[in-house]
Amino acid sequence: MPLLTAALALLSFIGPLSTDMYLPAFPRMADELGTDASGVQLTLTAFLVGMTLGHLVFGPLSDRYGRRRPLLVGAVVCTVGTALCAVAPSLGWLVALRFLTGFSGAAGVVISRAVVSDVVQGAAAARLFGVLMTLAGIAPIIAPLAGGAVIGGFGWRGVFWVLSGVSALVTLAVVIGVPESLPPERRHAGGVRRTAGAVREVLGDRAYVGYTLAFTFGFGMLFCYIAGSPFLLQNVLGMGVGASSVAFSGGAVVATLSSAVGARLVGRVAPEALLRRGLSAMLAGSCGLLVLAVVGLLSVAVCLPLLAVVCGGFGLVVANSAALALARVPGASGVGSALLGTAQSALGAVVAPLVGLGGEHTAVPLFLGMTLCAGCAVLSVFGCGRVVAGRAVPRAPGQTRRARH
């Protein structure tokens, strides 16, 4: 299990690294590629659109052919595509190649969650998701710092050469550390009709939908921040590239510590209760930031602590919502994980370019988007009736309907 956990954590690295490592270069990329903030953010959108479609493909494929083979194919293609990003001659080519790396990189994200669901259930799954979130949290901590250092020495193209090398290491980790977790007798023949039937069955579980939407809007809030943070920290708050990288990494540290604490508390505190607390922190922090931005009182001294509150809430939300959602559909974890990732990436692709529409010198669109996403995450859980007055509905995860294969 330790080797598998480490390999799954490495698989989780590629997403945060691919989005966070080149963030400090956004203003410089805009100048070099002859575009504006929204143009550069389009490269992030393309990556997220690719991940959205990749989830839809690799999730069902892993239910049909097993976890290992689709995982290896995705890792290899992601490595090659990332290397090509480093030599992209124009913004158009970079956008296209980012789509390819997002599509192939989705294999690691969706299949790693399915593997967790294959090997553990219930509180153990929530604990393992928390551990993976903690380990994977190293990536967004070091990514902006490493990105800032690489950009200073080699420019933004150097970031993609480094990412290609990391993808190659992830491929090696899959070969060594991820055995096949779905035996042939648990696979199904697949096909469009059977896959559609499994999707209908999964989406028919109201609790699964609620947890999935909480997970989705939690990441929507995060992608608002990812897309807008370089301009917030550098242009609005007046921080330099190095200082803004440290500040962004600080938020990742808070989210990682929050996930670690949540993983330790599982077993003593119900995952539903941890999810509620995370949602409350996300919404309160985002609302505070929006109010400060509207009245013109943003400063480093008040902005960074509130961002820490938001990041702490996020760390609790994503681990517990993912575990609770997949516990509802143990018979279709590939499809369930695919829908989680598809909704997450699709919303991220929509919100990422929107936060730059107000220009590079205002934070109001950024914090408005974060607040709306946090509010929708809260409404998703309570609207689907899973959390009422601090307790779960009577049906336990072990009593869930299984998707028809």
mmCIF file of C-alpha atoms in Angstrom:
data_model
loop_
_atom_site.group_PDB
_atom_site.id
_atom_site.type_symbol
_atom_site.label_atom_id
_atom_site.label_comp_id
_atom_site.label_asym_id
_atom_site.label_seq_id
_atom_site.Cartn_x
_atom_site.Cartn_y
_atom_site.Cartn_z
ATOM 1 C CA MET A 1 0.000 0.000 0.000
ATOM 2 C CA PRO A 2 2.756 2.611 0.708
ATOM 3 C CA LEU A 3 4.198 2.128 -2.794
ATOM 4 C CA LEU A 4 0.751 2.377 -4.369
ATOM 5 C CA THR A 5 -0.058 5.483 -2.327
ATOM 6 C CA ALA A 6 3.175 7.150 -3.445
ATOM 7 C CA ALA A 7 2.498 6.277 -7.096
ATOM 8 C CA LEU A 8 -1.073 7.603 -6.895
ATOM 9 C CA ALA A 9 0.213 10.808 -5.300
ATOM 10 C CA LEU A 10 2.659 11.264 -8.189
ATOM 11 C CA LEU A 11 -0.231 10.802 -10.619
ATOM 12 C CA SER A 12 -2.056 13.564 -8.777
ATOM 13 C CA PHE A 13 0.989 15.849 -9.186
ATOM 14 C CA ILE A 14 0.664 16.329 -12.920
ATOM 15 C CA GLY A 15 -2.551 18.369 -12.791
ATOM 16 C CA PRO A 16 -1.416 20.956 -10.202
ATOM 17 C CA LEU A 17 2.048 21.157 -11.750
ATOM 18 C CA SER A 18 0.622 21.703 -15.233
ATOM 19 C CA THR A 19 -1.623 24.530 -14.059
ATOM 20 C CA ASP A 20 0.423 26.159 -11.283
ATOM 21 C CA MET A 21 4.028 26.004 -12.457
ATOM 22 C CA TYR A 22 3.661 28.440 -15.342
ATOM 23 C CA LEU A 23 1.334 30.867 -13.535
ATOM 24 C CA PRO A 24 4.129 33.326 -12.621
ATOM 25 C CA ALA A 25 4.911 33.630 -16.341
ATOM 26 C CA PHE A 26 1.414 34.767 -17.397
ATOM 27 C CA PRO A 27 2.268 38.485 -17.685
ATOM 28 C CA ARG A 28 5.527 37.692 -19.521
ATOM 29 C CA MET A 29 3.789 35.207 -21.847
ATOM 30 C CA ALA A 30 1.171 37.819 -22.716
ATOM 31 C CA ASP A 31 3.917 40.205 -23.829
ATOM 32 C CA GLU A 32 5.914 37.603 -25.786
ATOM 33 C CA LEU A 33 2.920 36.037 -27.527
ATOM 34 C CA GLY A 34 1.312 39.375 -28.304
ATOM 35 C CA THR A 35 -1.905 38.800 -26.375
ATOM 36 C CA ASP A 36 -3.694 39.936 -23.200
ATOM 37 C CA ALA A 37 -4.661 38.331 -19.884
ATOM 38 C CA SER A 38 -7.642 36.460 -21.332
ATOM 39 C CA GLY A 39 -5.517 35.191 -24.226
ATOM 40 C CA VAL A 40 -2.942 33.641 -21.915
ATOM 41 C CA GLN A 41 -5.684 32.253 -19.678
ATOM 42 C CA LEU A 42 -7.023 30.504 -22.782
ATOM 43 C CA THR A 43 -4.060 28.102 -22.548
ATOM 44 C CA LEU A 44 -5.334 27.115 -19.109
ATOM 45 C CA THR A 45 -8.864 26.799 -20.461
ATOM 46 C CA ALA A 46 -7.654 24.509 -23.275
ATOM 47 C CA PHE A 47 -5.896 22.286 -20.745
ATOM 48 C CA LEU A 48 -9.091 22.048 -18.663
ATOM 49 C CA VAL A 49 -11.296 21.351 -21.710
ATOM 50 C CA GLY A 50 -8.909 18.553 -22.657
ATOM 51 C CA MET A 51 -9.139 17.147 -19.144
ATOM 52 C CA THR A 52 -12.922 17.321 -19.331
ATOM 53 C CA LEU A 53 -13.075 15.190 -22.463
ATOM 54 C CA GLY A 54 -10.276 12.942 -21.240
ATOM 55 C CA HIS A 55 -12.260 12.056 -18.132
ATOM 56 C CA LEU A 56 -15.201 11.015 -20.287
ATOM 57 C CA VAL A 57 -12.954 8.739 -22.348
ATOM 58 C CA PHE A 58 -10.527 7.248 -19.827
ATOM 59 C CA GLY A 59 -13.027 6.637 -17.009
ATOM 60 C CA PRO A 60 -15.302 4.257 -18.966
ATOM 61 C CA LEU A 61 -12.266 2.710 -20.712
ATOM 62 C CA SER A 62 -10.783 1.817 -17.338
ATOM 63 C CA ASP A 63 -14.034 0.085 -16.334
ATOM 64 C CA ARG A 64 -13.834 -1.993 -19.510
ATOM 65 C CA TYR A 65 -10.114 -2.719 -19.991
ATOM 66 C CA GLY A 66 -8.790 -2.334 -16.453
ATOM 67 C CA ARG A 67 -6.896 0.524 -14.859
ATOM 68 C CA ARG A 68 -3.294 -0.085 -15.865
ATOM 69 C CA ARG A 69 -3.288 -0.004 -19.683
ATOM 70 C CA PRO A 70 -5.266 3.256 -20.143
ATOM 71 C CA LEU A 71 -3.161 4.802 -17.405
ATOM 72 C CA LEU A 72 0.090 4.008 -19.206
ATOM 73 C CA VAL A 73 -1.192 5.294 -22.557
ATOM 74 C CA GLY A 74 -2.280 8.588 -21.021
ATOM 75 C CA ALA A 75 1.022 9.070 -19.182
ATOM 76 C CA VAL A 76 3.133 8.524 -22.329
ATOM 77 C CA VAL A 77 1.049 10.874 -24.503
ATOM 78 C CA CYS A 78 1.102 13.534 -21.776
ATOM 79 C CA THR A 79 4.905 13.374 -21.629
ATOM 80 C CA VAL A 80 5.294 13.853 -25.381
ATOM 81 C CA GLY A 81 2.633 16.585 -25.605
ATOM 82 C CA THR A 82 4.234 18.585 -22.789
ATOM 83 C CA ALA A 83 7.606 18.495 -24.537
ATOM 84 C CA LEU A 84 5.965 19.855 -27.681
ATOM 85 C CA CYS A 85 4.493 22.756 -25.670
ATOM 86 C CA ALA A 86 8.045 23.892 -24.995
ATOM 87 C CA VAL A 87 8.641 24.491 -28.726
ATOM 88 C CA ALA A 88 5.184 25.837 -29.637
ATOM 89 C CA PRO A 89 5.721 28.661 -32.181
ATOM 90 C CA SER A 90 2.546 30.620 -31.430
ATOM 91 C CA LEU A 91 -0.347 31.037 -29.024
ATOM 92 C CA GLY A 92 -2.585 28.927 -31.280
ATOM 93 C CA TRP A 93 -0.179 25.995 -31.235
ATOM 94 C CA LEU A 94 0.286 26.301 -27.489
ATOM 95 C CA VAL A 95 -3.475 26.243 -26.926
ATOM 96 C CA ALA A 96 -3.821 23.107 -29.100
ATOM 97 C CA LEU A 97 -0.983 21.301 -27.354
ATOM 98 C CA ARG A 98 -2.298 22.242 -23.941
ATOM 99 C CA PHE A 99 -5.560 20.625 -24.946
ATOM 100 C CA LEU A 100 -3.670 17.421 -25.838
ATOM 101 C CA THR A 101 -1.783 17.341 -22.539
ATOM 102 C CA GLY A 102 -4.983 17.968 -20.604
ATOM 103 C CA PHE A 103 -6.776 15.163 -22.440
ATOM 104 C CA SER A 104 -4.010 12.630 -21.830
ATOM 105 C CA GLY A 105 -3.253 13.864 -18.309
ATOM 106 C CA ALA A 106 -6.872 13.185 -17.347
ATOM 107 C CA ALA A 107 -6.062 9.469 -17.346
ATOM 108 C CA GLY A 108 -3.927 9.825 -14.234
ATOM 109 C CA VAL A 109 -6.515 11.889 -12.385
ATOM 110 C CA VAL A 110 -9.621 9.835 -13.138
ATOM 111 C CA ILE A 111 -8.032 6.394 -12.915
ATOM 112 C CA SER A 112 -6.154 7.124 -9.687
ATOM 113 C CA ARG A 113 -9.475 7.944 -7.989
ATOM 114 C CA ALA A 114 -10.981 4.753 -9.397
ATOM 115 C CA VAL A 115 -8.050 2.740 -8.043
ATOM 116 C CA VAL A 116 -8.683 4.159 -4.563
ATOM 117 C CA SER A 117 -12.333 3.121 -4.846
ATOM 118 C CA ASP A 118 -11.207 -0.359 -5.979
ATOM 119 C CA VAL A 119 -9.020 -1.009 -2.945
ATOM 120 C CA VAL A 120 -10.769 0.756 -0.028
ATOM 121 C CA GLN A 121 -14.264 1.960 0.923
ATOM 122 C CA GLY A 122 -16.018 4.213 3.428
ATOM 123 C CA ALA A 123 -13.950 6.004 6.077
ATOM 124 C CA ALA A 124 -10.796 4.278 4.826
ATOM 125 C CA ALA A 125 -11.377 5.786 1.397
ATOM 126 C CA ALA A 126 -11.882 9.263 2.891
ATOM 127 C CA ARG A 127 -8.670 8.808 4.854
ATOM 128 C CA LEU A 128 -6.725 7.685 1.769
ATOM 129 C CA PHE A 129 -8.131 10.555 -0.296
ATOM 130 C CA GLY A 130 -6.982 12.900 2.455
ATOM 131 C CA VAL A 131 -3.492 11.373 2.461
ATOM 132 C CA LEU A 132 -3.289 11.673 -1.333
ATOM 133 C CA MET A 133 -4.504 15.258 -1.161
ATOM 134 C CA THR A 134 -1.809 15.973 1.419
ATOM 135 C CA LEU A 135 0.945 14.384 -0.661
ATOM 136 C CA ALA A 136 -0.326 15.917 -3.883
ATOM 137 C CA GLY A 137 -0.460 19.260 -2.086
ATOM 138 C CA ILE A 138 3.317 19.351 -2.355
ATOM 139 C CA ALA A 139 2.906 20.069 -6.069
ATOM 140 C CA PRO A 140 1.079 23.413 -5.812
ATOM 141 C CA ILE A 141 3.439 24.413 -2.992
ATOM 142 C CA ILE A 142 6.618 23.937 -4.999
ATOM 143 C CA ALA A 143 5.185 24.567 -8.476
ATOM 144 C CA PRO A 144 5.034 28.395 -8.401
ATOM 145 C CA LEU A 145 8.397 28.596 -6.608
ATOM 146 C CA ALA A 146 10.042 26.223 -9.061
ATOM 147 C CA GLY A 147 8.264 27.934 -11.933
ATOM 148 C CA GLY A 148 9.540 31.334 -10.847
ATOM 149 C CA ALA A 149 13.105 29.990 -10.664
ATOM 150 C CA VAL A 150 12.903 28.244 -14.042
ATOM 151 C CA ILE A 151 11.289 31.274 -15.699
ATOM 152 C CA GLY A 152 14.038 33.526 -14.357
ATOM 153 C CA GLY A 153 16.754 31.336 -15.868
ATOM 154 C CA PHE A 154 15.175 29.769 -18.950
ATOM 155 C CA GLY A 155 11.942 31.643 -19.693
ATOM 156 C CA TRP A 156 8.448 30.195 -19.756
ATOM 157 C CA ARG A 157 9.394 27.517 -22.301
ATOM 158 C CA GLY A 158 11.780 26.017 -19.787
ATOM 159 C CA VAL A 159 8.792 25.287 -17.548
ATOM 160 C CA PHE A 160 7.358 22.892 -20.123
ATOM 161 C CA TRP A 161 10.683 21.054 -20.496
ATOM 162 C CA VAL A 162 10.669 20.510 -16.727
ATOM 163 C CA LEU A 163 7.038 19.384 -16.810
ATOM 164 C CA SER A 164 7.872 16.900 -19.561
ATOM 165 C CA GLY A 165 10.587 15.407 -17.381
ATOM 166 C CA VAL A 166 8.170 15.132 -14.455
ATOM 167 C CA SER A 167 5.629 13.401 -16.702
ATOM 168 C CA ALA A 168 8.294 10.867 -17.670
ATOM 169 C CA LEU A 169 8.916 10.163 -13.970
ATOM 170 C CA VAL A 170 5.183 9.731 -13.413
ATOM 171 C CA THR A 171 5.097 7.198 -16.258
ATOM 172 C CA LEU A 172 7.883 5.253 -14.551
ATOM 173 C CA ALA A 173 5.967 5.380 -11.254
ATOM 174 C CA VAL A 174 2.937 3.835 -12.965
ATOM 175 C CA VAL A 175 5.052 1.026 -14.390
ATOM 176 C CA ILE A 176 6.599 0.226 -11.012
ATOM 177 C CA GLY A 177 3.967 1.094 -8.434
ATOM 178 C CA VAL A 178 0.447 0.719 -9.854
ATOM 179 C CA PRO A 179 -0.707 -2.890 -10.305
ATOM 180 C CA GLU A 180 -3.987 -3.772 -11.950
ATOM 181 C CA SER A 181 -6.699 -3.151 -9.321
ATOM 182 C CA LEU A 182 -9.737 -4.179 -11.390
ATOM 183 C CA PRO A 183 -9.699 -7.936 -12.096
ATOM 184 C CA PRO A 184 -11.308 -9.196 -15.334
ATOM 185 C CA GLU A 185 -14.372 -10.598 -13.567
ATOM 186 C CA ARG A 186 -15.278 -7.085 -12.337
ATOM 187 C CA ARG A 187 -14.992 -5.427 -15.744
ATOM 188 C CA HIS A 188 -17.857 -4.966 -18.144
ATOM 189 C CA ALA A 189 -18.094 -5.173 -21.902
ATOM 190 C CA GLY A 190 -18.646 -1.449 -22.272
ATOM 191 C CA GLY A 191 -20.144 0.032 -25.394
ATOM 192 C CA VAL A 192 -21.986 3.316 -25.717
ATOM 193 C CA ARG A 193 -25.321 1.908 -24.514
ATOM 194 C CA ARG A 194 -23.887 0.225 -21.428
ATOM 195 C CA THR A 195 -21.790 3.258 -20.575
ATOM 196 C CA ALA A 196 -24.823 5.525 -20.948
ATOM 197 C CA GLY A 197 -26.776 3.175 -18.683
ATOM 198 C CA ALA A 198 -24.045 3.334 -16.048
ATOM 199 C CA VAL A 199 -24.002 7.128 -16.268
ATOM 200 C CA ARG A 200 -27.787 7.271 -15.794
ATOM 201 C CA GLU A 201 -27.560 4.959 -12.799
ATOM 202 C CA VAL A 202 -24.796 7.006 -11.195
ATOM 203 C CA LEU A 203 -26.572 10.318 -11.808
ATOM 204 C CA GLY A 204 -29.770 8.834 -10.390
ATOM 205 C CA ASP A 205 -28.169 8.789 -6.938
ATOM 206 C CA ARG A 206 -29.101 12.156 -5.460
ATOM 207 C CA ALA A 207 -26.409 12.076 -2.799
ATOM 208 C CA TYR A 208 -23.721 11.309 -5.394
ATOM 209 C CA VAL A 209 -24.867 14.315 -7.422
ATOM 210 C CA GLY A 210 -24.756 16.589 -4.376
ATOM 211 C CA TYR A 211 -21.248 15.544 -3.383
ATOM 212 C CA THR A 212 -20.060 15.754 -6.979
ATOM 213 C CA LEU A 213 -21.385 19.287 -7.371
ATOM 214 C CA ALA A 214 -19.698 20.317 -4.095
ATOM 215 C CA PHE A 215 -16.433 18.862 -5.413
ATOM 216 C CA THR A 216 -16.961 20.600 -8.767
ATOM 217 C CA PHE A 217 -17.737 24.062 -7.417
ATOM 218 C CA GLY A 218 -14.906 23.744 -4.910
ATOM 219 C CA PHE A 219 -12.524 23.293 -7.813
ATOM 220 C CA GLY A 220 -14.338 26.027 -9.740
ATOM 221 C CA MET A 221 -13.458 28.407 -6.925
ATOM 222 C CA LEU A 222 -9.861 27.173 -7.032
ATOM 223 C CA PHE A 223 -9.571 27.676 -10.802
ATOM 224 C CA CYS A 224 -10.900 31.214 -10.455
ATOM 225 C CA TYR A 225 -8.037 31.857 -8.071
ATOM 226 C CA ILE A 226 -5.457 30.020 -10.184
ATOM 227 C CA ALA A 227 -6.330 32.030 -13.291
ATOM 228 C CA GLY A 228 -6.542 35.378 -11.518
ATOM 229 C CA SER A 229 -3.837 35.086 -8.857
ATOM 230 C CA PRO A 230 -0.863 36.269 -10.986
ATOM 231 C CA PHE A 231 -2.663 39.511 -11.812
ATOM 232 C CA LEU A 232 -4.130 39.860 -8.299
ATOM 233 C CA LEU A 233 -0.801 39.395 -6.540
ATOM 234 C CA GLN A 234 1.407 41.269 -9.001
ATOM 235 C CA ASN A 235 -0.797 43.988 -10.526
ATOM 236 C CA VAL A 236 -3.381 44.650 -7.793
ATOM 237 C CA LEU A 237 -1.352 44.021 -4.626
ATOM 238 C CA GLY A 238 1.974 45.141 -6.162
ATOM 239 C CA MET A 239 4.007 42.026 -5.334
ATOM 240 C CA GLY A 240 6.980 40.905 -7.414
ATOM 241 C CA VAL A 241 7.234 37.585 -9.260
ATOM 242 C CA GLY A 242 9.157 35.923 -6.438
ATOM 243 C CA ALA A 243 6.933 37.254 -3.670
ATOM 244 C CA SER A 244 3.757 36.339 -5.540
ATOM 245 C CA SER A 245 5.085 32.799 -6.049
ATOM 246 C CA VAL A 246 5.718 32.498 -2.316
ATOM 247 C CA ALA A 247 2.249 33.853 -1.541
ATOM 248 C CA PHE A 248 0.561 31.390 -3.901
ATOM 249 C CA SER A 249 2.588 28.543 -2.435
ATOM 250 C CA GLY A 250 1.498 29.629 1.035
ATOM 251 C CA GLY A 251 -2.121 29.026 0.089
ATOM 252 C CA ALA A 252 -1.178 25.562 -1.139
ATOM 253 C CA VAL A 253 0.556 24.884 2.188
ATOM 254 C CA VAL A 254 -2.642 25.778 4.046
ATOM 255 C CA ALA A 255 -4.760 23.539 1.799
ATOM 256 C CA THR A 256 -2.290 20.677 2.261
ATOM 257 C CA LEU A 257 -2.223 21.012 6.042
ATOM 258 C CA SER A 258 -6.007 21.186 6.089
ATOM 259 C CA SER A 259 -6.202 17.939 4.098
ATOM 260 C CA ALA A 260 -3.685 16.295 6.434
ATOM 261 C CA VAL A 261 -5.677 17.300 9.514
ATOM 262 C CA GLY A 262 -8.889 16.118 7.872
ATOM 263 C CA ALA A 263 -7.332 12.743 7.055
ATOM 264 C CA ARG A 264 -6.280 12.322 10.689
ATOM 265 C CA LEU A 265 -9.741 13.258 11.945
ATOM 266 C CA VAL A 266 -11.614 10.749 9.755
ATOM 267 C CA GLY A 267 -12.879 8.024 12.075
ATOM 268 C CA ARG A 268 -13.397 10.475 14.928
ATOM 269 C CA VAL A 269 -15.286 13.109 12.920
ATOM 270 C CA ALA A 270 -17.736 12.114 10.191
ATOM 271 C CA PRO A 271 -16.672 13.040 6.631
ATOM 272 C CA GLU A 272 -19.999 14.880 6.248
ATOM 273 C CA ALA A 273 -19.128 17.123 9.205
ATOM 274 C CA LEU A 274 -15.659 17.856 7.825
ATOM 275 C CA LEU A 275 -17.230 18.709 4.485
ATOM 276 C CA ARG A 276 -19.630 21.172 6.159
ATOM 277 C CA ARG A 277 -16.798 22.934 7.936
ATOM 278 C CA GLY A 278 -14.780 23.242 4.748
ATOM 279 C CA LEU A 279 -17.733 24.658 2.836
ATOM 280 C CA SER A 280 -18.370 27.246 5.547
ATOM 281 C CA ALA A 281 -14.741 28.405 5.508
ATOM 282 C CA MET A 282 -14.683 28.682 1.709
ATOM 283 C CA LEU A 283 -17.850 30.754 1.583
ATOM 284 C CA ALA A 284 -16.969 33.059 4.499
ATOM 285 C CA GLY A 285 -13.470 33.792 3.192
ATOM 286 C CA SER A 286 -14.614 34.412 -0.392
ATOM 287 C CA CYS A 287 -17.408 36.769 0.736
ATOM 288 C CA GLY A 288 -14.953 38.738 2.858
ATOM 289 C CA LEU A 289 -12.552 39.147 -0.061
ATOM 290 C CA LEU A 290 -15.347 40.265 -2.392
ATOM 291 C CA VAL A 291 -16.540 42.932 0.049
ATOM 292 C CA LEU A 292 -13.002 44.272 0.488
ATOM 293 C CA ALA A 293 -12.469 44.384 -3.272
ATOM 294 C CA VAL A 294 -15.741 46.239 -3.881
ATOM 295 C CA VAL A 295 -15.058 48.913 -1.247
ATOM 296 C CA GLY A 296 -11.414 49.280 -2.320
ATOM 297 C CA LEU A 297 -9.762 48.135 0.912
ATOM 298 C CA LEU A 298 -7.679 45.256 -0.457
ATOM 299 C CA SER A 299 -4.150 45.013 0.877
ATOM 300 C CA VAL A 300 -1.610 42.267 1.404
ATOM 301 C CA ALA A 301 -2.261 42.340 5.165
ATOM 302 C CA VAL A 302 -5.976 41.528 4.852
ATOM 303 C CA CYS A 303 -6.050 39.633 1.550
ATOM 304 C CA LEU A 304 -3.565 36.861 2.333
ATOM 305 C CA PRO A 305 -5.162 35.782 5.660
ATOM 306 C CA LEU A 306 -8.600 35.551 4.046
ATOM 307 C CA LEU A 307 -7.149 33.569 1.159
ATOM 308 C CA ALA A 308 -5.676 31.203 3.763
ATOM 309 C CA VAL A 309 -9.180 30.669 5.195
ATOM 310 C CA VAL A 310 -10.489 29.859 1.717
ATOM 311 C CA CYS A 311 -7.626 27.448 0.987
ATOM 312 C CA GLY A 312 -8.095 25.707 4.334
ATOM 313 C CA GLY A 313 -11.749 25.140 3.552
ATOM 314 C CA PHE A 314 -10.901 23.860 0.086
ATOM 315 C CA GLY A 315 -8.573 21.211 1.529
ATOM 316 C CA LEU A 316 -11.428 19.773 3.594
ATOM 317 C CA VAL A 317 -14.004 19.984 0.813
ATOM 318 C CA VAL A 318 -12.328 18.144 -2.043
ATOM 319 C CA ALA A 319 -11.046 15.083 -0.176
ATOM 320 C CA ASN A 320 -14.284 14.413 1.676
ATOM 321 C CA SER A 321 -16.675 15.210 -1.170
ATOM 322 C CA ALA A 322 -14.775 12.884 -3.544
ATOM 323 C CA ALA A 323 -14.712 10.032 -1.013
ATOM 324 C CA LEU A 324 -18.403 10.436 -0.163
ATOM 325 C CA ALA A 325 -19.412 10.625 -3.834
ATOM 326 C CA LEU A 326 -17.517 7.509 -4.924
ATOM 327 C CA ALA A 327 -18.729 5.573 -1.874
ATOM 328 C CA ARG A 328 -22.214 5.892 -3.359
ATOM 329 C CA VAL A 329 -21.270 4.097 -6.617
ATOM 330 C CA PRO A 330 -18.764 1.312 -5.811
ATOM 331 C CA GLY A 331 -19.947 -0.746 -8.781
ATOM 332 C CA ALA A 332 -19.092 1.999 -11.295
ATOM 333 C CA SER A 333 -16.140 3.827 -9.790
ATOM 334 C CA GLY A 334 -14.572 4.500 -13.190
ATOM 335 C CA VAL A 335 -17.712 6.219 -14.469
ATOM 336 C CA GLY A 336 -18.255 7.926 -11.116
ATOM 337 C CA SER A 337 -14.705 9.246 -11.077
ATOM 338 C CA ALA A 338 -15.013 10.321 -14.717
ATOM 339 C CA LEU A 339 -18.104 12.381 -13.970
ATOM 340 C CA LEU A 340 -16.363 13.969 -10.985
ATOM 341 C CA GLY A 341 -13.423 15.010 -13.118
ATOM 342 C CA THR A 342 -15.511 16.005 -16.133
ATOM 343 C CA ALA A 343 -17.644 18.415 -14.146
ATOM 344 C CA GLN A 344 -14.581 19.769 -12.335
ATOM 345 C CA SER A 345 -12.588 20.461 -15.504
ATOM 346 C CA ALA A 346 -15.564 21.780 -17.465
ATOM 347 C CA LEU A 347 -16.391 24.385 -14.837
ATOM 348 C CA GLY A 348 -12.723 25.316 -14.525
ATOM 349 C CA ALA A 349 -12.521 25.820 -18.288
ATOM 350 C CA VAL A 350 -15.493 28.191 -18.135
ATOM 351 C CA VAL A 351 -14.426 30.298 -15.172
ATOM 352 C CA ALA A 352 -10.688 30.594 -15.938
ATOM 353 C CA PRO A 353 -10.953 33.150 -18.777
ATOM 354 C CA LEU A 354 -13.858 35.035 -17.183
ATOM 355 C CA VAL A 355 -11.902 36.340 -14.215
ATOM 356 C CA GLY A 356 -9.703 38.345 -16.585
ATOM 357 C CA LEU A 357 -12.519 40.116 -18.395
ATOM 358 C CA GLY A 358 -12.487 43.057 -15.977
ATOM 359 C CA GLY A 359 -8.863 43.819 -16.814
ATOM 360 C CA GLU A 360 -5.547 43.183 -15.106
ATOM 361 C CA HIS A 361 -5.929 45.751 -12.333
ATOM 362 C CA THR A 362 -9.156 44.773 -10.557
ATOM 363 C CA ALA A 363 -9.921 41.813 -8.285
ATOM 364 C CA VAL A 364 -13.715 42.175 -8.242
ATOM 365 C CA PRO A 365 -14.416 39.603 -11.046
ATOM 366 C CA LEU A 366 -12.003 37.160 -9.402
ATOM 367 C CA PHE A 367 -13.596 37.303 -5.952
ATOM 368 C CA LEU A 368 -17.112 37.428 -7.375
ATOM 369 C CA GLY A 369 -16.409 34.172 -9.218
ATOM 370 C CA MET A 370 -14.915 32.591 -6.095
ATOM 371 C CA THR A 371 -17.905 33.615 -3.985
ATOM 372 C CA LEU A 372 -20.429 32.304 -6.503
ATOM 373 C CA CYS A 373 -18.629 28.961 -6.744
ATOM 374 C CA ALA A 374 -18.381 28.609 -2.958
ATOM 375 C CA GLY A 375 -22.069 29.464 -2.583
ATOM 376 C CA CYS A 376 -23.065 26.908 -5.216
ATOM 377 C CA ALA A 377 -20.975 24.248 -3.441
ATOM 378 C CA VAL A 378 -22.877 24.893 -0.205
ATOM 379 C CA LEU A 379 -26.257 24.804 -1.948
ATOM 380 C CA SER A 380 -25.332 21.585 -3.791
ATOM 381 C CA VAL A 381 -24.822 19.580 -0.613
ATOM 382 C CA PHE A 382 -27.766 20.948 1.299
ATOM 383 C CA GLY A 383 -30.020 20.976 -1.769
ATOM 384 C CA CYS A 384 -29.525 17.261 -2.320
ATOM 385 C CA GLY A 385 -30.502 16.498 1.252
ATOM 386 C CA ARG A 386 -27.371 14.663 2.354
ATOM 387 C CA VAL A 387 -26.491 16.965 5.202
ATOM 388 C CA VAL A 388 -29.361 17.990 7.460
ATOM 389 C CA ALA A 389 -28.775 19.328 10.962
ATOM 390 C CA GLY A 390 -25.303 17.750 11.084
ATOM 391 C CA ARG A 391 -26.164 14.176 10.152
ATOM 392 C CA ALA A 392 -26.377 12.033 7.017
ATOM 393 C CA VAL A 393 -29.511 10.547 5.552
ATOM 394 C CA PRO A 394 -30.203 7.006 6.733
ATOM 395 C CA ARG A 395 -28.913 5.097 3.710
ATOM 396 C CA ALA A 396 -25.254 4.214 4.205
ATOM 397 C CA PRO A 397 -22.676 3.971 1.412
ATOM 398 C CA GLY A 398 -22.667 0.208 1.679
ATOM 399 C CA GLN A 399 -26.374 0.180 0.849
ATOM 400 C CA THR A 400 -25.990 2.171 -2.351
ATOM 401 C CA ARG A 401 -27.333 0.951 -5.613
ATOM 402 C CA ARG A 402 -24.662 -0.453 -7.895
ATOM 403 C CA ALA A 403 -24.448 0.688 -11.473
ATOM 404 C CA ARG A 404 -25.694 -1.933 -13.893
ATOM 405 C CA HIS A 405 -22.953 -3.521 -15.903
#
